[in-house]
CSV table of C-alpha atoms in Angstrom, one decimal:
chain,number,residue,atom,x,y,z
O,21,MET,CA,113.1,-36.1,-43.2
O,22,ALA,CA,111.7,-33.5,-45.5
O,23,SER,CA,108.4,-31.7,-44.6
O,24,SER,CA,105.4,-32.2,-46.8
O,25,PRO,CA,104.1,-29.2,-48.8
O,26,LEU,CA,100.6,-30.4,-47.8
O,27,LEU,CA,101.5,-30.0,-44.1
O,28,PHE,CA,102.7,-26.4,-44.7
O,29,ALA,CA,99.5,-25.6,-46.5
O,30,PHE,CA,97.4,-27.0,-43.7
O,31,LEU,CA,99.2,-25.1,-40.8
O,32,PRO,CA,97.5,-21.7,-41.3
O,33,HIS,CA,94.1,-23.3,-41.4
O,34,ARG,CA,94.9,-25.3,-38.3
O,35,ARG,CA,96.0,-22.2,-36.4
O,36,ARG,CA,92.8,-20.4,-37.4
O,37,LEU,CA,90.7,-23.4,-36.2
O,38,LEU,CA,92.6,-23.4,-32.9
O,39,ALA,CA,92.1,-19.7,-32.4
O,40,ALA,CA,88.3,-20.0,-33.1
O,41,ALA,CA,88.0,-22.9,-30.7
O,42,ALA,CA,89.8,-20.9,-28.0
O,43,SER,CA,87.4,-17.9,-28.6
O,44,PHE,CA,84.4,-20.2,-28.3
O,45,ALA,CA,85.7,-21.7,-25.1
O,46,ALA,CA,86.2,-18.2,-23.6
O,47,LEU,CA,82.6,-17.3,-24.6
O,48,LEU,CA,81.3,-20.4,-22.9
O,49,ALA,CA,83.2,-19.6,-19.8
O,50,VAL,CA,81.6,-16.2,-19.6
O,51,SER,CA,78.0,-17.0,-20.6
O,52,GLY,CA,77.6,-20.6,-19.3
O,53,PRO,CA,77.2,-20.0,-15.5
O,54,ALA,CA,74.9,-17.0,-16.1
O,55,HIS,CA,72.4,-19.0,-18.1
O,56,ALA,CA,72.6,-22.8,-18.6
O,57,ASP,CA,74.2,-23.4,-15.2
O,58,ARG,CA,72.2,-20.8,-13.3
O,59,VAL,CA,70.3,-21.8,-10.2
O,60,ILE,CA,67.4,-19.6,-8.9
O,61,ARG,CA,66.2,-20.3,-5.4
O,62,ILE,CA,62.6,-19.5,-4.5
O,63,VAL,CA,62.4,-19.3,-0.7
O,64,VAL,CA,59.0,-20.3,0.8
O,65,PRO,CA,58.9,-18.8,4.3
O,66,PHE,CA,56.5,-21.5,5.5
O,67,GLY,CA,56.4,-25.3,5.7
O,68,ALA,CA,55.3,-27.9,3.2
O,69,GLY,CA,51.6,-27.6,2.3
O,70,ALA,CA,51.4,-23.9,2.9
O,71,THR,CA,49.9,-21.7,0.1
O,72,GLN,CA,53.2,-20.4,-1.0
O,73,ASP,CA,54.8,-23.8,-1.1
O,74,THR,CA,52.1,-25.4,-3.3
O,75,VAL,CA,52.1,-22.4,-5.6
O,76,ALA,CA,55.9,-22.3,-6.0
O,77,ARG,CA,56.0,-26.0,-6.9
O,78,THR,CA,53.1,-25.6,-9.4
O,79,PHE,CA,55.1,-23.4,-11.8
O,80,SER,CA,58.8,-23.8,-10.9
O,81,ASN,CA,59.7,-26.2,-13.7
O,82,GLU,CA,58.1,-24.0,-16.4
O,83,LEU,CA,59.8,-20.9,-14.9
O,84,GLY,CA,63.2,-22.6,-15.0
O,85,GLN,CA,62.6,-23.4,-18.7
O,86,ALA,CA,61.6,-19.8,-19.5
O,87,LEU,CA,64.7,-18.5,-17.7
O,88,GLY,CA,67.1,-21.1,-18.9
O,89,ALA,CA,67.9,-22.0,-15.3
O,90,THR,CA,67.2,-24.5,-12.6
O,91,VAL,CA,64.6,-23.3,-10.2
O,92,VAL,CA,64.8,-24.7,-6.6
O,93,VAL,CA,62.0,-24.3,-4.0
O,94,ASP,CA,63.5,-23.9,-0.6
O,95,ASN,CA,61.3,-24.1,2.5
O,96,ARG,CA,62.5,-21.8,5.4
O,97,ALA,CA,59.7,-21.8,7.9
O,98,GLY,CA,59.6,-20.0,11.2
O,99,ALA,CA,58.3,-17.0,13.1
O,100,GLY,CA,55.3,-16.3,10.9
O,101,GLY,CA,57.4,-16.3,7.8
O,102,THR,CA,60.0,-13.8,9.0
O,103,VAL,CA,62.9,-16.3,9.1
O,104,GLY,CA,62.9,-17.2,5.4
O,105,THR,CA,62.0,-13.7,4.4
O,106,GLY,CA,64.9,-12.3,6.4
O,107,GLN,CA,67.3,-14.6,4.6
O,108,VAL,CA,66.2,-13.3,1.2
O,109,ALA,CA,66.6,-9.7,2.4
O,110,LYS,CA,70.2,-10.3,3.1
O,111,ALA,CA,70.9,-12.4,-0.1
O,112,ALA,CA,72.9,-11.1,-3.0
O,113,PRO,CA,70.8,-8.8,-5.3
O,114,ASP,CA,71.4,-10.8,-8.4
O,115,GLY,CA,68.0,-12.2,-9.2
O,116,ASN,CA,69.1,-15.7,-8.0
O,117,THR,CA,67.2,-15.6,-4.7
O,118,LEU,CA,63.5,-14.7,-4.5
O,119,VAL,CA,60.8,-15.1,-1.9
O,120,LEU,CA,57.3,-16.2,-2.6
O,121,ALA,CA,55.4,-13.7,-0.5
O,122,ALA,CA,51.8,-13.1,0.4
O,123,ALA,CA,49.7,-10.9,2.7
O,124,SER,CA,51.7,-11.9,5.8
O,125,HIS,CA,54.8,-10.1,4.3
O,126,TYR,CA,53.4,-6.6,5.2
O,127,LEU,CA,51.4,-7.8,8.2
O,128,ALA,CA,54.7,-8.7,9.9
O,129,SER,CA,55.9,-5.1,10.0
O,130,HIS,CA,52.8,-4.2,12.1
O,131,LEU,CA,52.8,-7.3,14.2
O,132,TYR,CA,56.4,-7.5,15.5
O,133,ALA,CA,58.1,-4.9,17.6
O,134,ARG,CA,61.4,-5.8,16.0
O,135,LEU,CA,62.2,-7.4,12.6
O,136,PRO,CA,65.6,-8.1,11.1
O,137,TYR,CA,64.5,-6.5,7.9
O,138,ASP,CA,62.2,-3.8,6.5
O,139,PRO,CA,59.4,-5.4,4.5
O,140,VAL,CA,59.1,-2.2,2.4
O,141,LYS,CA,62.6,-0.9,1.9
O,142,ASP,CA,64.5,-4.2,1.7
O,143,PHE,CA,62.5,-5.7,-1.2
O,144,VAL,CA,61.4,-5.0,-4.7
O,145,GLY,CA,58.3,-6.6,-6.3
O,146,VAL,CA,59.3,-8.9,-9.2
O,147,ALA,CA,56.1,-10.7,-10.3
O,148,PHE,CA,52.5,-10.8,-9.3
O,149,LEU,CA,51.1,-14.4,-9.4
O,150,GLY,CA,47.5,-14.2,-8.4
O,151,ARG,CA,45.1,-14.1,-5.4
O,152,THR,CA,43.5,-16.6,-3.1
O,153,GLY,CA,41.1,-16.3,-0.1
O,154,TYR,CA,40.5,-18.2,3.1
O,155,VAL,CA,37.9,-20.6,4.4
O,156,VAL,CA,36.6,-21.0,7.9
O,157,GLY,CA,36.3,-24.6,9.0
O,158,VAL,CA,35.2,-26.4,12.2
O,159,PRO,CA,35.0,-30.1,13.2
O,160,ALA,CA,31.8,-31.6,12.0
O,161,ALA,CA,31.2,-33.1,15.4
O,162,SER,CA,31.0,-29.6,16.9
O,163,GLY,CA,27.5,-29.2,15.7
O,164,ILE,CA,28.4,-25.7,14.4
O,165,THR,CA,26.9,-25.3,10.9
O,166,SER,CA,27.3,-21.6,10.2
O,167,ILE,CA,29.3,-18.5,11.2
O,168,ALA,CA,26.2,-17.4,13.2
O,169,ASP,CA,26.4,-20.6,15.2
O,170,LEU,CA,30.1,-20.1,15.8
O,171,VAL,CA,29.6,-16.6,17.0
O,172,ALA,CA,26.7,-17.6,19.3
O,173,LYS,CA,28.7,-20.4,20.9
O,174,ALA,CA,31.7,-18.2,21.4
O,175,LYS,CA,29.6,-15.5,23.1
O,176,ALA,CA,28.0,-18.1,25.3
O,177,GLN,CA,31.4,-19.4,26.3
O,178,PRO,CA,33.9,-16.5,26.2
O,179,GLY,CA,37.5,-17.8,25.7
O,180,ALA,CA,36.4,-21.5,25.7
O,181,LEU,CA,36.8,-22.0,21.9
O,182,ASN,CA,40.3,-22.2,20.4
O,183,TYR,CA,41.6,-21.8,16.8
O,184,ALA,CA,44.8,-23.1,15.1
O,185,SER,CA,47.0,-21.3,12.7
O,186,ALA,CA,50.2,-21.7,10.7
O,187,GLY,CA,52.0,-19.7,13.4
O,188,ASN,CA,52.1,-16.3,15.1
O,189,GLY,CA,51.8,-13.6,12.5
O,190,SER,CA,50.7,-15.9,9.7
O,191,ALA,CA,47.8,-15.0,7.5
O,192,SER,CA,45.7,-17.8,9.0
O,193,HIS,CA,46.3,-16.3,12.5
O,194,LEU,CA,45.3,-12.8,11.4
O,195,ALA,CA,42.3,-14.0,9.4
O,196,THR,CA,40.7,-15.6,12.5
O,197,ALA,CA,41.8,-12.9,14.9
O,198,LEU,CA,40.1,-10.3,12.6
O,199,LEU,CA,37.0,-12.4,12.5
O,200,ALA,CA,36.8,-12.7,16.3
O,201,ALA,CA,37.4,-9.0,16.7
O,202,GLN,CA,34.7,-7.9,14.2
O,203,ALA,CA,32.3,-10.5,15.6
O,204,GLY,CA,33.0,-9.3,19.2
O,205,VAL,CA,34.0,-12.7,20.5
O,206,GLN,CA,37.0,-14.2,22.3
O,207,LEU,CA,38.9,-17.2,20.8
O,208,GLN,CA,42.1,-18.7,22.1
O,209,HIS,CA,44.9,-18.9,19.5
O,210,ILE,CA,47.1,-22.0,19.2
O,211,PRO,CA,49.9,-21.5,16.8
O,212,PHE,CA,51.5,-24.4,14.9
O,213,LYS,CA,54.5,-24.6,12.5
O,214,SER,CA,52.5,-25.0,9.3
O,215,THR,CA,49.1,-25.0,7.8
O,216,GLY,CA,49.3,-28.7,7.5
O,217,ASP,CA,49.8,-29.1,11.2
O,218,ALA,CA,46.8,-26.8,11.9
O,219,THR,CA,44.6,-28.8,9.5
O,220,THR,CA,45.7,-32.1,11.1
O,221,GLU,CA,44.5,-30.8,14.5
O,222,LEU,CA,41.2,-29.7,12.9
O,223,LEU,CA,40.6,-33.2,11.4
O,224,ALA,CA,41.4,-34.8,14.8
O,225,GLY,CA,38.9,-32.5,16.5
O,226,ARG,CA,41.5,-31.1,18.9
O,227,VAL,CA,40.9,-27.5,17.8
O,228,GLN,CA,37.5,-25.8,17.2
O,229,VAL,CA,38.3,-23.5,14.3
O,230,VAL,CA,40.8,-23.1,11.5
O,231,THR,CA,40.7,-20.3,8.9
O,232,GLY,CA,42.9,-21.8,6.2
O,233,ALA,CA,43.8,-20.7,2.7
O,234,THR,CA,41.5,-22.0,0.0
O,235,ILE,CA,44.4,-24.1,-1.3
O,236,GLY,CA,44.4,-26.2,1.8
O,237,MET,CA,40.7,-26.3,2.6
O,238,LEU,CA,39.4,-27.3,-0.9
O,239,PRO,CA,40.3,-31.0,-0.3
O,240,LEU,CA,38.2,-31.0,2.8
O,241,ARG,CA,34.9,-30.3,1.0
O,242,SER,CA,33.9,-33.9,1.1
O,243,ASP,CA,35.7,-34.9,4.3
O,244,PRO,CA,33.0,-36.0,6.9
O,245,ARG,CA,35.2,-34.8,9.8
O,246,VAL,CA,35.0,-31.2,8.7
O,247,LYS,CA,32.3,-28.6,8.2
O,248,LEU,CA,33.3,-25.6,6.0
O,249,LEU,CA,31.4,-22.5,7.1
O,250,ALA,CA,32.3,-19.5,5.0
O,251,TYR,CA,34.7,-17.8,2.6
O,252,SER,CA,36.7,-14.8,3.5
O,253,GLY,CA,36.5,-12.7,0.3
O,254,THR,CA,34.2,-9.8,-0.6
O,255,ALA,CA,32.3,-12.2,-2.9
O,256,ARG,CA,31.9,-15.9,-3.1
O,257,SER,CA,34.7,-18.0,-4.4
O,258,ARG,CA,34.3,-19.5,-7.9
O,259,PHE,CA,36.0,-22.6,-6.4
O,260,LEU,CA,33.4,-22.9,-3.7
O,261,PRO,CA,30.3,-21.1,-5.1
O,262,ASP,CA,27.9,-22.7,-2.6
O,263,LEU,CA,29.8,-21.4,0.4
O,264,PRO,CA,28.6,-18.0,1.7
O,265,THR,CA,31.0,-15.2,2.6
O,266,VAL,CA,31.7,-14.4,6.2
O,267,ALA,CA,30.2,-11.0,5.6
O,268,GLU,CA,26.9,-12.4,4.4
O,269,SER,CA,26.9,-14.9,7.3
O,270,GLY,CA,26.6,-12.4,10.1
O,271,VAL,CA,29.8,-10.4,10.3
O,272,PRO,CA,29.2,-7.4,8.0
O,273,GLY,CA,32.3,-5.8,6.5
O,274,TYR,CA,34.6,-8.7,7.1
O,275,THR,CA,37.0,-9.5,4.3
O,276,PHE,CA,40.5,-11.1,4.2
O,277,ASP,CA,42.3,-12.4,1.1
O,278,THR,CA,45.9,-12.4,-0.1
O,279,TRP,CA,48.0,-11.6,-3.2
O,280,LEU,CA,50.8,-14.0,-4.1
O,281,GLY,CA,54.0,-12.8,-5.7
O,282,LEU,CA,57.8,-13.0,-6.0
O,283,LEU,CA,60.0,-10.4,-4.3
O,284,ALA,CA,63.7,-9.9,-4.5
O,285,PRO,CA,66.3,-8.0,-2.5
O,286,ALA,CA,65.8,-4.3,-3.0
O,287,ALA,CA,69.1,-3.6,-4.9
O,288,THR,CA,68.3,-6.2,-7.7
O,289,PRO,CA,69.0,-4.5,-11.0
O,290,PRO,CA,65.8,-3.3,-12.8
O,291,ALA,CA,66.7,-5.2,-16.0
O,292,GLU,CA,66.9,-8.5,-14.0
O,293,VAL,CA,63.5,-7.7,-12.3
O,294,GLU,CA,61.9,-7.1,-15.7
O,295,ARG,CA,63.5,-10.3,-17.2
O,296,ILE,CA,62.0,-12.5,-14.4
O,297,ASN,CA,58.7,-10.7,-14.6
O,298,ALA,CA,58.5,-11.4,-18.4
O,299,ALA,CA,59.3,-15.0,-17.8
O,300,VAL,CA,56.6,-15.4,-15.1
O,301,ARG,CA,54.0,-13.7,-17.3
O,302,LYS,CA,54.9,-16.1,-20.1
O,303,VAL,CA,54.5,-19.1,-17.8
O,304,LEU,CA,51.2,-17.9,-16.3
O,305,ALA,CA,49.8,-17.4,-19.8
O,306,ASP,CA,49.9,-21.2,-20.3
O,307,PRO,CA,46.4,-22.6,-19.8
O,308,ALA,CA,47.8,-25.8,-18.2
O,309,VAL,CA,49.6,-23.7,-15.5
O,310,GLN,CA,46.4,-21.7,-14.9
O,311,GLU,CA,44.4,-24.9,-14.5
O,312,ARG,CA,46.9,-26.3,-12.0
O,313,LEU,CA,46.7,-23.1,-9.9
O,314,ALA,CA,42.9,-23.2,-10.2
O,315,ARG,CA,42.8,-26.7,-8.8
O,316,VAL,CA,44.4,-25.4,-5.6
O,317,GLY,CA,42.1,-22.4,-5.4
O,318,VAL,CA,44.4,-19.7,-6.8
O,319,GLU,CA,43.1,-17.2,-9.3
O,320,ALA,CA,46.2,-16.7,-11.5
O,321,GLY,CA,47.0,-13.2,-12.8
O,322,THR,CA,49.9,-11.1,-13.9
O,323,LEU,CA,50.9,-7.5,-13.7
O,324,PRO,CA,53.7,-5.3,-15.1
O,325,VAL,CA,56.4,-4.5,-12.6
O,326,ALA,CA,55.2,-1.0,-12.0
O,327,GLU,CA,51.7,-2.0,-11.3
O,328,PHE,CA,52.8,-4.8,-8.9
O,329,GLN,CA,54.9,-2.2,-7.1
O,330,GLN,CA,51.8,0.0,-6.6
O,331,LEU,CA,49.8,-3.0,-5.3
O,332,LEU,CA,52.5,-3.7,-2.8
O,333,LYS,CA,52.5,-0.1,-1.6
O,334,ASP,CA,48.8,-0.1,-1.2
O,335,ASP,CA,48.9,-3.5,0.7
O,336,ALA,CA,51.5,-2.2,3.1
O,337,VAL,CA,49.1,0.5,4.2
O,338,ALA,CA,46.1,-1.9,4.3
O,339,ALA,CA,48.1,-4.4,6.5
O,340,GLY,CA,48.3,-1.8,9.2
O,341,ARG,CA,44.5,-1.4,9.3
O,342,ILE,CA,44.0,-5.1,9.5
O,343,VAL,CA,46.4,-5.6,12.4
O,344,LYS,CA,44.9,-2.7,14.2
O,345,ALA,CA,41.4,-4.1,13.7
O,346,ALA,CA,42.4,-7.6,14.8
O,347,ASP,CA,44.1,-6.1,17.9
O,348,VAL,CA,47.1,-8.4,17.6
O,349,ARG,CA,50.7,-7.7,18.6
O,350,ILE,CA,53.7,-10.1,18.8
O,351,GLU,CA,56.7,-9.2,20.9
């Protein structure tokens, strides 16, 4: 059967179309996994309900959209946050594994005799997210209505009062230990696995004191089982303006708050760090995200990478002073 002249005319065009399709498929093979199919894991080194956990889940969807990726929040609690943090230190430095860190990140290096990672050398600061403080709470049935009352009762009964925390080495542990040290009293520490567990014990009246992050204590403002005594910052919190600071309540000089931020393995390429930082700053510029963070007691903020790195260096030094003042050491 004779071939059609029309078929011969079409063949060159068909070959060009096939070549173009092959080139497009090759492009997708290269670019697809790096963008549309990318999964970024934010490790939270504490359990559900902790400050880092709530913050991570507050903006993870928007961050995923800004990066063209799926962002997964992964809770890896244990040993005052060092278990999950250690996993990130050993992760591939490709920007796909981050840790949502806070003050406890640098406190750990001064608390533990041995760590499986170096909090300074093994990480690079990626994005500052904001700050939050801590609130001292006691069971309402205790009759304690102020920090002065708490200090007086603790002095009258040395070692008889206990306090709960989110675990040895956690910020809630150090915040109360520092308060006790500066007030000159003895309080017994009872570590739990999470802030949620510690708060449950407070609500049940089984512990006498909890110094919890604002994020977890705000919902207790109207709970008749709890009395909030004071805020840990240098000034009153805009989220709890009627609550005095610990310093103005009888422990001069006391202050304890925390930054929140994303860190990555140290060898992560600077271009990748800058890319994630830009995406975070875009997300946190959204008033809706700022409002969601404010509802849980976090003052949202952003910094360029270089400024965040300087903040981390300063905090690493400050953490040593806090641990020394609190007189805490974990073997």
